[in-house]
Amino acid sequence: MASFVRGLKCRLCGKLYPVEPTNFCTDDFGPLEVDYDYDAIKSVLTREAIAARPFNMWRYRELLPLDEAPLVGLQVGGTPLVRANRLAAILGVSRLWIKNDAVNFPTLSFKDRVVAVALSKAKEFGFNTVGCASTGNLANSVAANAASAGLEAYIFVPADLERAKILGTSVYGANVIGVRGTYDEVNRLCTQVAFKYGWGFVNINLRPFYAEGSKSMGFEIAEQLGWKTPRHVVAPMAGGSLIGKIQKAFQELALLGLIDQPRCSFYGAQATGCNPISDAVKTGKETHRPVRKPNTIAKSLAIGDPADGYFAAKVIRESGGWSEDVSDPEISEAMALLAKTEGIFAETAGGVTVAVTRKLIEQGRIPRDEDIVLCITGNGLKTQDAVAGCLTEPAVIGTSLEEFEPLLDRSREGQPLLV
Ligand SMILES: *Cc1c(COP(=O)(O)O)cnc(C)c1O
Ligand SMILES: [Zn+2]
């Protein structure tokens, strides 16, 4: 497999760097991004070539930053794009789809995409030990993929994370370190650890490669819509990377002549308890003001000082999109709504996305008769407590039919089973 990567490039000043485990420009501390030879890619990557490959993220491998065939996460991606007519009816829109990364393999979130690239790259660089700073899903994914790749993993998380996310990390045999602090404080510690021990931290020194993995969600959306982009995309934002990478994916497909020039507006979704990017968009600030103490049940999105906040706000603004944030009760209620209408149990971030979409439709920011795709990024089984308060307890009866029949009567009258 040939590599189509020319090097790394500063997103602020354009300075070029060789392919190395580094993530910032030494001149201006701007983030580095992978630079590709698109002319060379164009000569090999056709719709037919893509269609002939297995339906996972690697069918777009020329647009991902590896030198060799992938070594980690070979089955990641290829998640369903679901036409969501029942949710559409409730929201009052005509054409709605859900890109469902709640069923991504192996750890049920879109983070498997970024980790597949980051750990494959870590192997190419020769790292034996990898790590991350995480709000939960990244921890799960690094731990699982490192286990299957035979890599040692050190995972740093805020100590107050959901139990399921901690357990779903330690089960893979990773070294899990709960840090008493916010995600931003965890991240700062990890920067020191990465530097001191020379390990590959997926979202620090491997970040330029890691972030490219998110593009595969955008490639799949366009292909699954029949090589078309939707008019509107709503995505949850934590560090603010995913939303910009979906836009980049659409632009790359157009550059390669695989789709028409996209006209797509991007909408970023956050929780009100940690809304640095949506606040920047709504108040017209160019750079966000960090949230020092995030306070929301959407812990996976609780990054107070998002690394790509500036770029996310720019993508939203320049695409004609918008950003909103929603309260914890709205998040829980929207998790239940998505499950009841579409049979999709998403985590808190999914509740954020659905609730923000509803708000933007009500505000008239998203029109009712154009194609809308919602990015559902994580699985509800990991954040069960967040929705428990919205549900009724199951009715418990004895083993006789007589005890069931009154329940059935109540149910047919539209009453709750339990009295
Ligand atoms: C990490 C994460 C996001 C946000 O990703 P960024 O690229 O950091 O903005 C969204 N949803 C879930 C479930 C996540 O774990
Ligand atoms: Zn620079």
PDB file of N, CA, C and O in Angstrom, residues 83 87-96 231-232 267 357-372:
ATOM      1  N   ARG A  83     -32.740   5.945   8.172  1.00  0.00           N
ATOM      2  CA  ARG A  83     -33.789   6.927   7.875  1.00  0.00           C
ATOM      3  C   ARG A  83     -34.723   6.998   9.082  1.00  0.00           C
ATOM      4  O   ARG A  83     -35.280   5.971   9.486  1.00  0.00           O
ATOM      5  N   LEU A  87     -38.912   9.818  14.284  1.00  0.00           N
ATOM      6  CA  LEU A  87     -38.372  10.987  14.985  1.00  0.00           C
ATOM      7  C   LEU A  87     -38.643  12.253  14.165  1.00  0.00           C
ATOM      8  O   LEU A  87     -38.977  13.306  14.719  1.00  0.00           O
ATOM      9  N   ALA A  88     -38.518  12.135  12.843  1.00  0.00           N
ATOM     10  CA  ALA A  88     -38.773  13.288  11.963  1.00  0.00           C
ATOM     11  C   ALA A  88     -40.182  13.831  12.181  1.00  0.00           C
ATOM     12  O   ALA A  88     -40.389  15.047  12.263  1.00  0.00           O
ATOM     13  N   ALA A  89     -41.145  12.922  12.318  1.00  0.00           N
ATOM     14  CA  ALA A  89     -42.546  13.351  12.511  1.00  0.00           C
ATOM     15  C   ALA A  89     -42.685  14.146  13.811  1.00  0.00           C
ATOM     16  O   ALA A  89     -43.360  15.174  13.860  1.00  0.00           O
ATOM     17  N   ILE A  90     -42.039  13.664  14.862  1.00  0.00           N
ATOM     18  CA  ILE A  90     -42.109  14.370  16.150  1.00  0.00           C
ATOM     19  C   ILE A  90     -41.438  15.745  16.057  1.00  0.00           C
ATOM     20  O   ILE A  90     -41.921  16.731  16.606  1.00  0.00           O
ATOM     21  N   LEU A  91     -40.309  15.800  15.356  1.00  0.00           N
ATOM     22  CA  LEU A  91     -39.581  17.071  15.258  1.00  0.00           C
ATOM     23  C   LEU A  91     -40.202  17.995  14.212  1.00  0.00           C
ATOM     24  O   LEU A  91     -39.839  19.173  14.122  1.00  0.00           O
ATOM     25  N   GLY A  92     -41.098  17.439  13.391  1.00  0.00           N
ATOM     26  CA  GLY A  92     -41.754  18.274  12.380  1.00  0.00           C
ATOM     27  C   GLY A  92     -40.876  18.582  11.180  1.00  0.00           C
ATOM     28  O   GLY A  92     -40.926  19.680  10.631  1.00  0.00           O
ATOM     29  N   VAL A  93     -40.058  17.598  10.771  1.00  0.00           N
ATOM     30  CA  VAL A  93     -39.231  17.776   9.562  1.00  0.00           C
ATOM     31  C   VAL A  93     -39.528  16.626   8.601  1.00  0.00           C
ATOM     32  O   VAL A  93     -40.034  15.574   9.011  1.00  0.00           O
ATOM     33  N   SER A  94     -39.176  16.818   7.326  1.00  0.00           N
ATOM     34  CA  SER A  94     -39.574  15.791   6.365  1.00  0.00           C
ATOM     35  C   SER A  94     -38.497  14.748   6.079  1.00  0.00           C
ATOM     36  O   SER A  94     -38.821  13.604   5.794  1.00  0.00           O
ATOM     37  N   ARG A  95     -37.218  15.121   6.150  1.00  0.00           N
ATOM     38  CA  ARG A  95     -36.184  14.142   5.783  1.00  0.00           C
ATOM     39  C   ARG A  95     -35.038  14.160   6.794  1.00  0.00           C
ATOM     40  O   ARG A  95     -34.231  15.075   6.828  1.00  0.00           O
ATOM     41  N   LEU A  96     -34.994  13.085   7.595  1.00  0.00           N
ATOM     42  CA  LEU A  96     -34.032  13.016   8.698  1.00  0.00           C
ATOM     43  C   LEU A  96     -33.337  11.649   8.697  1.00  0.00           C
ATOM     44  O   LEU A  96     -33.986  10.626   8.503  1.00  0.00           O
ATOM     45  N   ARG A 231     -27.955  18.536   3.370  1.00  0.00           N
ATOM     46  CA  ARG A 231     -27.932  20.006   3.441  1.00  0.00           C
ATOM     47  C   ARG A 231     -27.542  20.473   4.845  1.00  0.00           C
ATOM     48  O   ARG A 231     -26.969  21.542   5.009  1.00  0.00           O
ATOM     49  N   HIS A 232     -27.841  19.622   5.867  1.00  0.00           N
ATOM     50  CA  HIS A 232     -27.583  20.007   7.261  1.00  0.00           C
ATOM     51  C   HIS A 232     -27.018  18.816   8.047  1.00  0.00           C
ATOM     52  O   HIS A 232     -27.534  17.705   7.919  1.00  0.00           O
ATOM     53  N   TYR A 267     -23.998  22.229  12.369  1.00  0.00           N
ATOM     54  CA  TYR A 267     -24.580  22.690  13.630  1.00  0.00           C
ATOM     55  C   TYR A 267     -23.909  21.926  14.775  1.00  0.00           C
ATOM     56  O   TYR A 267     -23.911  20.690  14.777  1.00  0.00           O
ATOM     57  N   THR A 357     -31.027  19.627  18.111  1.00  0.00           N
ATOM     58  CA  THR A 357     -31.689  19.634  16.803  1.00  0.00           C
ATOM     59  C   THR A 357     -33.116  20.155  16.937  1.00  0.00           C
ATOM     60  O   THR A 357     -33.560  21.006  16.167  1.00  0.00           O
ATOM     61  N   ARG A 358     -33.816  19.623  17.938  1.00  0.00           N
ATOM     62  CA  ARG A 358     -35.199  20.070  18.168  1.00  0.00           C
ATOM     63  C   ARG A 358     -35.241  21.585  18.392  1.00  0.00           C
ATOM     64  O   ARG A 358     -36.058  22.286  17.813  1.00  0.00           O
ATOM     65  N   LYS A 359     -34.311  22.081  19.183  1.00  0.00           N
ATOM     66  CA  LYS A 359     -34.259  23.514  19.489  1.00  0.00           C
ATOM     67  C   LYS A 359     -34.001  24.339  18.225  1.00  0.00           C
ATOM     68  O   LYS A 359     -34.641  25.366  17.987  1.00  0.00           O
ATOM     69  N   LEU A 360     -33.066  23.873  17.406  1.00  0.00           N
ATOM     70  CA  LEU A 360     -32.706  24.617  16.188  1.00  0.00           C
ATOM     71  C   LEU A 360     -33.842  24.608  15.169  1.00  0.00           C
ATOM     72  O   LEU A 360     -34.027  25.572  14.426  1.00  0.00           O
ATOM     73  N   ILE A 361     -34.599  23.521  15.144  1.00  0.00           N
ATOM     74  CA  ILE A 361     -35.763  23.460  14.248  1.00  0.00           C
ATOM     75  C   ILE A 361     -36.827  24.436  14.749  1.00  0.00           C
ATOM     76  O   ILE A 361     -37.387  25.214  13.976  1.00  0.00           O
ATOM     77  N   GLU A 362     -37.062  24.415  16.064  1.00  0.00           N
ATOM     78  CA  GLU A 362     -38.053  25.340  16.636  1.00  0.00           C
ATOM     79  C   GLU A 362     -37.664  26.796  16.420  1.00  0.00           C
ATOM     80  O   GLU A 362     -38.511  27.658  16.191  1.00  0.00           O
ATOM     81  N   GLN A 363     -36.360  27.063  16.476  1.00  0.00           N
ATOM     82  CA  GLN A 363     -35.883  28.440  16.256  1.00  0.00           C
ATOM     83  C   GLN A 363     -35.944  28.845  14.782  1.00  0.00           C
ATOM     84  O   GLN A 363     -35.681  30.003  14.444  1.00  0.00           O
ATOM     85  N   GLY A 364     -36.207  27.879  13.907  1.00  0.00           N
ATOM     86  CA  GLY A 364     -36.207  28.176  12.482  1.00  0.00           C
ATOM     87  C   GLY A 364     -34.805  28.204  11.875  1.00  0.00           C
ATOM     88  O   GLY A 364     -34.620  28.579  10.721  1.00  0.00           O
ATOM     89  N   ARG A 365     -33.805  27.807  12.655  1.00  0.00           N
ATOM     90  CA  ARG A 365     -32.419  27.799  12.142  1.00  0.00           C
ATOM     91  C   ARG A 365     -32.219  26.649  11.157  1.00  0.00           C
ATOM     92  O   ARG A 365     -31.469  26.776  10.204  1.00  0.00           O
ATOM     93  N   ILE A 366     -32.841  25.500  11.435  1.00  0.00           N
ATOM     94  CA  ILE A 366     -32.822  24.381  10.488  1.00  0.00           C
ATOM     95  C   ILE A 366     -34.214  24.308   9.860  1.00  0.00           C
ATOM     96  O   ILE A 366     -35.198  24.138  10.574  1.00  0.00           O
ATOM     97  N   PRO A 367     -34.297  24.446   8.526  1.00  0.00           N
ATOM     98  CA  PRO A 367     -35.610  24.398   7.878  1.00  0.00           C
ATOM     99  C   PRO A 367     -36.212  22.997   7.925  1.00  0.00           C
ATOM    100  O   PRO A 367     -35.511  22.006   8.121  1.00  0.00           O
ATOM    101  N   ARG A 368     -37.532  22.906   7.740  1.00  0.00           N
ATOM    102  CA  ARG A 368     -38.240  21.646   7.955  1.00  0.00           C
ATOM    103  C   ARG A 368     -38.261  20.710   6.756  1.00  0.00           C
ATOM    104  O   ARG A 368     -38.652  19.557   6.879  1.00  0.00           O
ATOM    105  N   ASP A 369     -37.885  21.206   5.575  1.00  0.00           N
ATOM    106  CA  ASP A 369     -38.083  20.391   4.366  1.00  0.00           C
ATOM    107  C   ASP A 369     -36.781  20.120   3.619  1.00  0.00           C
ATOM    108  O   ASP A 369     -36.769  20.025   2.396  1.00  0.00           O
ATOM    109  N   GLU A 370     -35.650  20.050   4.351  1.00  0.00           N
ATOM    110  CA  GLU A 370     -34.370  19.750   3.702  1.00  0.00           C
ATOM    111  C   GLU A 370     -33.689  18.582   4.418  1.00  0.00           C
ATOM    112  O   GLU A 370     -34.039  18.272   5.544  1.00  0.00           O
ATOM    113  N   ASP A 371     -32.731  17.948   3.733  1.00  0.00           N
ATOM    114  CA  ASP A 371     -32.077  16.754   4.280  1.00  0.00           C
ATOM    115  C   ASP A 371     -31.236  17.088   5.514  1.00  0.00           C
ATOM    116  O   ASP A 371     -30.358  17.953   5.463  1.00  0.00           O
ATOM    117  N   ILE A 372     -31.493  16.348   6.596  1.00  0.00           N
ATOM    118  CA  ILE A 372     -30.777  16.569   7.861  1.00  0.00           C
ATOM    119  C   ILE A 372     -30.171  15.248   8.325  1.00  0.00           C
ATOM    120  O   ILE A 372     -30.858  14.226   8.349  1.00  0.00           O
TER     121      ILE A 372
END
